[in-house]
Short mmCIF file of C-alpha atoms in Angstrom, two decimals:
data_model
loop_
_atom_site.label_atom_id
_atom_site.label_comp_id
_atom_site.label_asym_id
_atom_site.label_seq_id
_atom_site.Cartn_x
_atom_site.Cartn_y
_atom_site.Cartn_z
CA UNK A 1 0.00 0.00 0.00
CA UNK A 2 1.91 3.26 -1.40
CA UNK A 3 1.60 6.07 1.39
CA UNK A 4 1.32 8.32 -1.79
CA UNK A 5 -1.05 7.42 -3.69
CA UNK A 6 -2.44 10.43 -5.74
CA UNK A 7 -5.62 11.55 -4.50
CA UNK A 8 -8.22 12.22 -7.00
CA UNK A 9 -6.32 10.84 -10.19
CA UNK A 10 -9.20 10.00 -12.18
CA UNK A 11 -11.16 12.49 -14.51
CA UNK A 12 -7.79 14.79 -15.65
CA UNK A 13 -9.17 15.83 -18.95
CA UNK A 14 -8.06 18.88 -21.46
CA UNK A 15 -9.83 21.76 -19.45
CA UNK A 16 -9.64 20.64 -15.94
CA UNK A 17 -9.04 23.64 -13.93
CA UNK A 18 -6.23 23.77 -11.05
CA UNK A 19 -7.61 25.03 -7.94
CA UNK A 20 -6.49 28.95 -7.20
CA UNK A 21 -3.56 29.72 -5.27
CA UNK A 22 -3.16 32.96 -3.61
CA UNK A 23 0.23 33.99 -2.81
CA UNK A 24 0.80 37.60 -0.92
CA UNK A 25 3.75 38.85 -1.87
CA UNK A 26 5.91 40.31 0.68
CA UNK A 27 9.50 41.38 1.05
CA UNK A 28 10.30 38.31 3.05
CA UNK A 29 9.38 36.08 0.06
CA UNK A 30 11.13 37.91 -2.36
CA UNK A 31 14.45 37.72 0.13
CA UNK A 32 13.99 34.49 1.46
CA UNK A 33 13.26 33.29 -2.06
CA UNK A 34 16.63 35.06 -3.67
CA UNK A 35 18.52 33.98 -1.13
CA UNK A 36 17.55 30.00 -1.41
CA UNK A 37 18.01 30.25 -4.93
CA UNK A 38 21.64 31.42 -4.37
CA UNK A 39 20.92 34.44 -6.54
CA UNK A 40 22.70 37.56 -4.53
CA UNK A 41 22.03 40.54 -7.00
CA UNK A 42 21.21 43.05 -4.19
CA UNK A 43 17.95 44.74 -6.24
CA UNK A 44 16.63 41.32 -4.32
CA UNK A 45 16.88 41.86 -1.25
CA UNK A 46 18.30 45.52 -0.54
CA UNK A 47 15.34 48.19 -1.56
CA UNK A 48 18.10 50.73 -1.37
CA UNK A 49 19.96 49.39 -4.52
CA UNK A 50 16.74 48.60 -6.33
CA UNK A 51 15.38 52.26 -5.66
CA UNK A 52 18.57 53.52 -7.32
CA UNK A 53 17.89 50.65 -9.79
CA UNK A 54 14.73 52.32 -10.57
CA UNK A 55 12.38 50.04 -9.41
CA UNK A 56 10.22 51.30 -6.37
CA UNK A 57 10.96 48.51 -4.57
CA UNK A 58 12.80 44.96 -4.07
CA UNK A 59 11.47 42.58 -6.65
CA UNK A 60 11.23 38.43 -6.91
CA UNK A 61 13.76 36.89 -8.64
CA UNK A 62 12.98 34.71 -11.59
CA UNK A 63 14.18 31.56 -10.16
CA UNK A 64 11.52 31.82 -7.22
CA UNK A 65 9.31 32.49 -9.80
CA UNK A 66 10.03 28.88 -11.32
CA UNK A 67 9.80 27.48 -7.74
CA UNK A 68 6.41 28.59 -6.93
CA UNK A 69 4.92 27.44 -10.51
CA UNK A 70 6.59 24.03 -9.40
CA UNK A 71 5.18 24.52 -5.91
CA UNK A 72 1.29 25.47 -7.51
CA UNK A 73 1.27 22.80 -10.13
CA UNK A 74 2.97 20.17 -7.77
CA UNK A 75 0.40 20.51 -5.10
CA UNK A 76 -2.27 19.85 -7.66
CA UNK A 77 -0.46 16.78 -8.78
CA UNK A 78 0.50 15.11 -6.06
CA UNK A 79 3.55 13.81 -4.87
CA UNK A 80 3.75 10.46 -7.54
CA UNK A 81 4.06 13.15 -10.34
CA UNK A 82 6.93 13.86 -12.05
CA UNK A 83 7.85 17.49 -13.73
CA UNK A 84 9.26 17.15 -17.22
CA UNK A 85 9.45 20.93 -17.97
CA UNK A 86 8.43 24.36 -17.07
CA UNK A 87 8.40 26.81 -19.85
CA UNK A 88 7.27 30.56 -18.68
CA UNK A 89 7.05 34.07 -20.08
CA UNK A 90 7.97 36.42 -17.52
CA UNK A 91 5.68 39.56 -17.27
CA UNK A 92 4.57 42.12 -14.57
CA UNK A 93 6.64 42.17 -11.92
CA UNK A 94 6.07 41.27 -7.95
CA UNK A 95 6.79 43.76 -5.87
CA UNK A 96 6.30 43.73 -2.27
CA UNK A 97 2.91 44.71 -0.84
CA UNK A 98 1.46 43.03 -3.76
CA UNK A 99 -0.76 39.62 -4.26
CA UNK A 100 -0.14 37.04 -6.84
CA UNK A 101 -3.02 34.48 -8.09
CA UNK A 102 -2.43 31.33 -9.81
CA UNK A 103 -4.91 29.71 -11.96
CA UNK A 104 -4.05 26.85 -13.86
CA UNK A 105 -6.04 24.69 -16.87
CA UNK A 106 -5.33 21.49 -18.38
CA UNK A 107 -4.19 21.95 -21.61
CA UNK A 108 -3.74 18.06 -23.02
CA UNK A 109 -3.32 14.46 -21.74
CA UNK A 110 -2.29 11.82 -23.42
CA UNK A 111 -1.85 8.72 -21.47
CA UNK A 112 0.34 9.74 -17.94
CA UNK A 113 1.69 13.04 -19.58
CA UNK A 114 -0.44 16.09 -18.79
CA UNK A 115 0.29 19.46 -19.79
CA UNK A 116 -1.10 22.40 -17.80
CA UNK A 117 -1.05 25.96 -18.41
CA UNK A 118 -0.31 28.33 -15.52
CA UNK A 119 -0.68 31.57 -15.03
CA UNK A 120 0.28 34.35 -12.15
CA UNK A 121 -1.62 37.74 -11.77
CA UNK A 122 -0.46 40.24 -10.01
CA UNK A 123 -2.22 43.58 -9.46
CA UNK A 124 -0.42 45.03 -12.72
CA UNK A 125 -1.20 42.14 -14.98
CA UNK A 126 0.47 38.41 -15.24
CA UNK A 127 3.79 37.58 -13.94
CA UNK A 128 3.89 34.46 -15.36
CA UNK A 129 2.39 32.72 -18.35
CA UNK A 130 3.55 29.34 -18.82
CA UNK A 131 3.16 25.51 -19.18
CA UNK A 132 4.34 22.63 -16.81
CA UNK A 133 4.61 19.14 -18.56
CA UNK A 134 3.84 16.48 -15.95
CA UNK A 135 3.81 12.37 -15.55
CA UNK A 136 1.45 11.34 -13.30
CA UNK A 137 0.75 7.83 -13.22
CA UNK A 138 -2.29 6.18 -12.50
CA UNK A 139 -2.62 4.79 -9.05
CA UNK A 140 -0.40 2.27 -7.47
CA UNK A 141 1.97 2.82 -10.85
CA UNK A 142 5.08 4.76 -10.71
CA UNK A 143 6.14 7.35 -13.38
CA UNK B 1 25.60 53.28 -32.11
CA UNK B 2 24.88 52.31 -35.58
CA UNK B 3 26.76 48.67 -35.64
CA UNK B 4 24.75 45.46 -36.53
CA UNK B 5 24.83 43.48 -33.87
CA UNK B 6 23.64 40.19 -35.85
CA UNK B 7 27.68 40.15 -37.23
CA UNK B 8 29.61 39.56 -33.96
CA UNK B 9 26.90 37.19 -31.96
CA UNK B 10 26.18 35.42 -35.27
CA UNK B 11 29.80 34.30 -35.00
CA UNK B 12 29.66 33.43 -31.54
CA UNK B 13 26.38 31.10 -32.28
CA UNK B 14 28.71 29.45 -35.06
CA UNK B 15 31.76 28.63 -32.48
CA UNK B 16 29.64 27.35 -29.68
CA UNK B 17 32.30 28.45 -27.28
CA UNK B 18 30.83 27.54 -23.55
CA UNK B 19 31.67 28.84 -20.26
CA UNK B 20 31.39 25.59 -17.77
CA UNK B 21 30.97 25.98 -14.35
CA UNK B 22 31.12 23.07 -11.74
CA UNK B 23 28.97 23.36 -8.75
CA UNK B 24 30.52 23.94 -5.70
CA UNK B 25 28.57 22.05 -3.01
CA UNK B 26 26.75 18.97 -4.26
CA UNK B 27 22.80 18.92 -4.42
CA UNK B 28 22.19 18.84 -0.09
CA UNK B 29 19.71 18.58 2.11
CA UNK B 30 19.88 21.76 3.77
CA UNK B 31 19.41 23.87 0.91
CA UNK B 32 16.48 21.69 -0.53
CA UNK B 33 15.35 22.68 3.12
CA UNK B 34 16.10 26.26 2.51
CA UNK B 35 14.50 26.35 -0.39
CA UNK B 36 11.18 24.59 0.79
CA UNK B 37 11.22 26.57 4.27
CA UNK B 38 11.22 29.97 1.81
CA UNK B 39 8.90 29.28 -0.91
CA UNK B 40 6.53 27.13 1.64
CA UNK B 41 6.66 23.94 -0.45
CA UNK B 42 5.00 21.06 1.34
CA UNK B 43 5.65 18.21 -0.92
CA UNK B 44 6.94 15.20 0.69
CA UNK B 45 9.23 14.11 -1.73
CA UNK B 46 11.57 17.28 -0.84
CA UNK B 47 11.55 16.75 2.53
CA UNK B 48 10.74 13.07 3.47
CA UNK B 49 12.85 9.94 2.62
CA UNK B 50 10.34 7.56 2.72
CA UNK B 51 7.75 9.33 0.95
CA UNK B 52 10.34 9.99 -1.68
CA UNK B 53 11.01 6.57 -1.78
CA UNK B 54 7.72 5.43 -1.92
CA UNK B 55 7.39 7.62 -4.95
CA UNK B 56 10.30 5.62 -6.58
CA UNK B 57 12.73 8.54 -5.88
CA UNK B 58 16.02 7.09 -4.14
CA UNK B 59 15.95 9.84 -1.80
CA UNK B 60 14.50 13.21 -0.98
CA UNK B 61 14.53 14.84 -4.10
CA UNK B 62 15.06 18.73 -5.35
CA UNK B 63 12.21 20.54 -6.32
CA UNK B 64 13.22 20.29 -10.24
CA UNK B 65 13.17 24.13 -10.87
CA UNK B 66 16.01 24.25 -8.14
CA UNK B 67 18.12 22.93 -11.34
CA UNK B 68 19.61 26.82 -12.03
CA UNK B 69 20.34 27.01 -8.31
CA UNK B 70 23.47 24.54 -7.54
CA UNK B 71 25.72 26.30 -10.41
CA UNK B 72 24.41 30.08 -9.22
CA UNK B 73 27.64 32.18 -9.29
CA UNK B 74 28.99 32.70 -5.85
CA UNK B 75 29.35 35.94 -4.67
CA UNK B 76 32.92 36.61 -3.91
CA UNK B 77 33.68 34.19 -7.35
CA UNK B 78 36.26 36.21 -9.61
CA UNK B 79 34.75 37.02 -12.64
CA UNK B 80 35.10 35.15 -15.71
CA UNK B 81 34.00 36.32 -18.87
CA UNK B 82 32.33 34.02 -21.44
CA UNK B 83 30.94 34.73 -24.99
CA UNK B 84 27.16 35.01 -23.43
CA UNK B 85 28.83 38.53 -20.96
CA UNK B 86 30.73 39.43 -24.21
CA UNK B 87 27.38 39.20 -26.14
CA UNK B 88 25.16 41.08 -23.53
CA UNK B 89 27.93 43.87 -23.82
CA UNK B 90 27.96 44.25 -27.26
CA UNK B 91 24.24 44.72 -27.50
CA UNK B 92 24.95 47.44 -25.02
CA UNK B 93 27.59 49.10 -27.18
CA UNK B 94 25.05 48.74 -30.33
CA UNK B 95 22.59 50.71 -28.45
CA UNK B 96 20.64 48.15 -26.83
CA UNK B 97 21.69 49.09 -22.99
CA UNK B 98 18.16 48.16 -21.42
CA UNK B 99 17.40 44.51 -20.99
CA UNK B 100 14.45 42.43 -19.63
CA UNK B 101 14.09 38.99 -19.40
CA UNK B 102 11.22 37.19 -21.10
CA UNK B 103 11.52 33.39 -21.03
CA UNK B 104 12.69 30.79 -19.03
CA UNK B 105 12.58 27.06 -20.27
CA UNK B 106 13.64 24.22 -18.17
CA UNK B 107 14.06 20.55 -18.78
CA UNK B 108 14.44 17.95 -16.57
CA UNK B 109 15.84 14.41 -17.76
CA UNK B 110 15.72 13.19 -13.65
CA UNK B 111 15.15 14.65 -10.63
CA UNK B 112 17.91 15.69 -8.61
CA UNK B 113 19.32 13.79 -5.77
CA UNK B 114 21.39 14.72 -2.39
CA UNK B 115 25.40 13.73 -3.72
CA UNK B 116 24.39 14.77 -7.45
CA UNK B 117 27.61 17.15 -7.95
CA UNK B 118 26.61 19.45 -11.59
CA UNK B 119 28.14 21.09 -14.36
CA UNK B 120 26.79 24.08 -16.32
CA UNK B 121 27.83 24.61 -19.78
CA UNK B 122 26.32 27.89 -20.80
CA UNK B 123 26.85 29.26 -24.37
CA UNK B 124 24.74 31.45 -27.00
CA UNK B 125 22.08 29.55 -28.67
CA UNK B 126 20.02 32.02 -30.74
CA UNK B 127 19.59 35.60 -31.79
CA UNK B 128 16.78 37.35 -33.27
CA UNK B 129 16.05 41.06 -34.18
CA UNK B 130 15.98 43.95 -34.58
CA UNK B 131 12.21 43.80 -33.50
CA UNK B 132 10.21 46.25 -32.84
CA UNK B 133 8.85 45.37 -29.31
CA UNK B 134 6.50 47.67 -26.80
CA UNK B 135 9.83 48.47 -25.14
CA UNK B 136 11.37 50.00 -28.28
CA UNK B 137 13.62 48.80 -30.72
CA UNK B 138 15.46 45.67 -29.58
CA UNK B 139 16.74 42.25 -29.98
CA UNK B 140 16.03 39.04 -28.28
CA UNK B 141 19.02 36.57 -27.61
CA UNK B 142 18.79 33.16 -26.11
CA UNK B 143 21.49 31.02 -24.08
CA UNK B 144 21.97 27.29 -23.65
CA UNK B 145 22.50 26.01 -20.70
CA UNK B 146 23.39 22.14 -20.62
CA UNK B 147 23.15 20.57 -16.67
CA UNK B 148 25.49 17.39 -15.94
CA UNK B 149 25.70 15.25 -13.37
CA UNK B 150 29.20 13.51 -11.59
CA UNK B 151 28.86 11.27 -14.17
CA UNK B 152 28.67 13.15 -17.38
CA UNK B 153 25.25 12.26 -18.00
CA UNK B 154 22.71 15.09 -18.71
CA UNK B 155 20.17 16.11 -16.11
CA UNK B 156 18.38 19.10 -17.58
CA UNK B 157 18.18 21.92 -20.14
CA UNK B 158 17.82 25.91 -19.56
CA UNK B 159 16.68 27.94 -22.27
CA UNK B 160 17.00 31.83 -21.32
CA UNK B 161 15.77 34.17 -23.74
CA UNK B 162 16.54 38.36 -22.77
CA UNK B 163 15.38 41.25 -24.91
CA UNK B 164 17.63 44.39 -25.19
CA UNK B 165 16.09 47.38 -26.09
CA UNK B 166 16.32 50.79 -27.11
CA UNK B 167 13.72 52.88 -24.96
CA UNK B 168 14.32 56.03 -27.44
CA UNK B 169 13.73 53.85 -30.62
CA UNK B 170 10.17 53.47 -29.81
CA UNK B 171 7.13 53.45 -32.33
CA UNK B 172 3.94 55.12 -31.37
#
C-alpha cells in the first residue's frame, strides 16, 4: 500500500481547472526566495539598490518564480508526479505589498503526460504565463 | 551606435564556445530545506525519505526548478567572462543598454538527488532582431544552458531568452 497514492487521479481531462492559489507577496518572500536560490544581486533583497535601480521597490527573482509554478502545479499533482518541464514568459513584476493568483487549466493528456497551463496575476497584470509538462501515473503505478 | 549586432553574436552562435561551471557544493539537504522553508513547499518528496522513496525517488529529491540554483555564481567568485557577458555587452555598445528577461525554459531528464555534484555549460544559442517590441527597438538573444551530473550524464536543459532594447527607438 503506497503512502502516496495520488488523491483524486481520475477524470484529468483537457480543461480541468487547477484550484487557485493565492500567494501575498511580501519582502520576506522575495528575500527568502533570492537567497535560497543562491541568486545575490542586491535589487533582491536591498530596496536601497533597487530604488537607485529604478524600481520602487525589491522585486522576486525569476528563479523563485520557477519554484512557486513548481510549488502550484505540484500541489495539484501530487507527490507520484513527475515534472518534465516548465516553460514561462515572464511579465509584470512582484513587488512587495502586492498579491499574486495562480490559476491553472489542463491543456492536453495523453496517457500519464499532462500538460497544464499556468498563469500568475499580479495587481499590474500576469507575472507568469507558462506551461508545466507532468507524468502522473495512475494509481499504485510509478512514473 | 549604428553597428549590426547580428555580425559579432552570429559568429559566436557558429563557435559554440561555452563557459562551464562546476557546482561547488553537491545537491544537499539543507538547501532543498532552505529552499522549501522559503517558498513554503510542502511536498513530501523534498523533505521526506520515505515518501520519496515510496514515490520511486532514491531519496529526498530537489524541487526540479532548483536545477539553475546549484551552479548560481557565488558571490565573492572572480569574474570570468564568457561569450554570453561578451554578447550582452555588445548589444549594449550597439545601443541596446536596457534589458528584460522574457523566457525561461527548463528541462528535466531526472530529478535531482542529495550527492548529485553538476556542471553548467552555458553558451549562445540564438539571436533574433531587430524587433520592434513595446519596449522600443530591440533584440532578443537566447542562451543554452546544458546541466550534468558527476557522471557526465545530462540532467536538464535551460533555455534563457533576454530582450535588449532601445527605450528612445520606440514606435507610437
Amino acid at each position: 500500500m503506497s503512502t502516496v497514492d495520488t488523491a483524486a487521479r481520475t477524470g484529468i481531462a483537457a480543461g480541468t481547472q487547477l484550484p487557485e492559489l493565492r500567494i501575498p507577496i511580501t519582502a520576506t518572500l522575495i528575500v527568502t526566495g533570492a537567497i535560497a536560490t543562491r541568486d545575490f544581486q542586491k535589487v533582491h533583497h536591498d530596496k536601497d539598490v533597487a530604488q537607485a535601480a529604478g524600481t520602487p521597490n525589491v522585486f522576486m527573482n525569476i528563479l523563485t518564480t520557477n519554484a512557486l509554478v513548481n510549488r502550484y502545479v505540484g500541489e495539484w499533482a501530487g507527490p507520484a508526479a513527475r515534472v518534465g518541464r516548465i516553460n514561462i514568459r515572464l511579465g509584470a513584476t512582484n513587488f512587495p505589498g502586492d498579491e499574486m493568483v495562480f490559476t491553472g487549466t489542463v491543456d492536453s493528456v495523453d496517457g500519464q503526460n499532462v500538460v497544464v497551463k499556468v498563469v500568475g496575476t499580479n495587481s499590474l497584470g500576469p507575472h507568469v504565463t507558462g506551461t508545466v509538462d507532468l507524468v502522473i501515473p495512475s494509481k499504485g503505478e510509478s512514473a | 551606435m549604428s553597428q549590426d549586432p547580428n555580425v559579432l553574436i552570429g559568429e559566436m552562435i557558429a563557435a559554440g564556445n561555452e563557459r562551464i561551471s562546476v557546482a561547488r557544493d553537491e545537491v544537499n539537504r539543507p538547501m532543498i530545506h532552505h529552499l522549501c522553508d522559503a517558498m513554503e513547499e510542502t511536498n513530501p518528496i523534498y523533505l521526506d525519505p520515505e515518501a520519496a522513496r515510496a514515490a520511486g525517488h532514491p531519496d529526498v529529491v530537489a524541487p526540479p526548478s532548483a536545477l539553475q540554483v546549484w551552479n548560481m555564481i557565488n558571490p565573492s567568485d572572480p569574474v570570468i567572462e564568457s561569450d554570453v557577458d561578451r554578447a550582452y555587452a555588445h548589444l549594449a555598445d550597439c545601443g541596446y543598454p536596457k534589458v528584460v528577461a522574457v523566457n525561461c525554459d527548463q528541462e528535466y531528464d531526472r530529478y535531482l538527488v542529495p550527492g548529485d555534484l553538476l556542471t553548467a555549460s552555458e553558451k549562445v544559442e540564438s539571436f533574433v532582431g531587430p524587433k520592434q517590441t513595446g519596449l522600443g527597438e530591440g533584440y532578443f538573444i537566447t542562451t543554452l544552458t546544458t546541466y550534468t551530473d558527476q557522471q557526465g550524464e545530462r540532467v536538464g536543459t535551460m533555455r534563457f531568452r533576454t530582450l535588449w532594447y532601445n527605450p528612445e527607438k520606440r514606435n507610437s
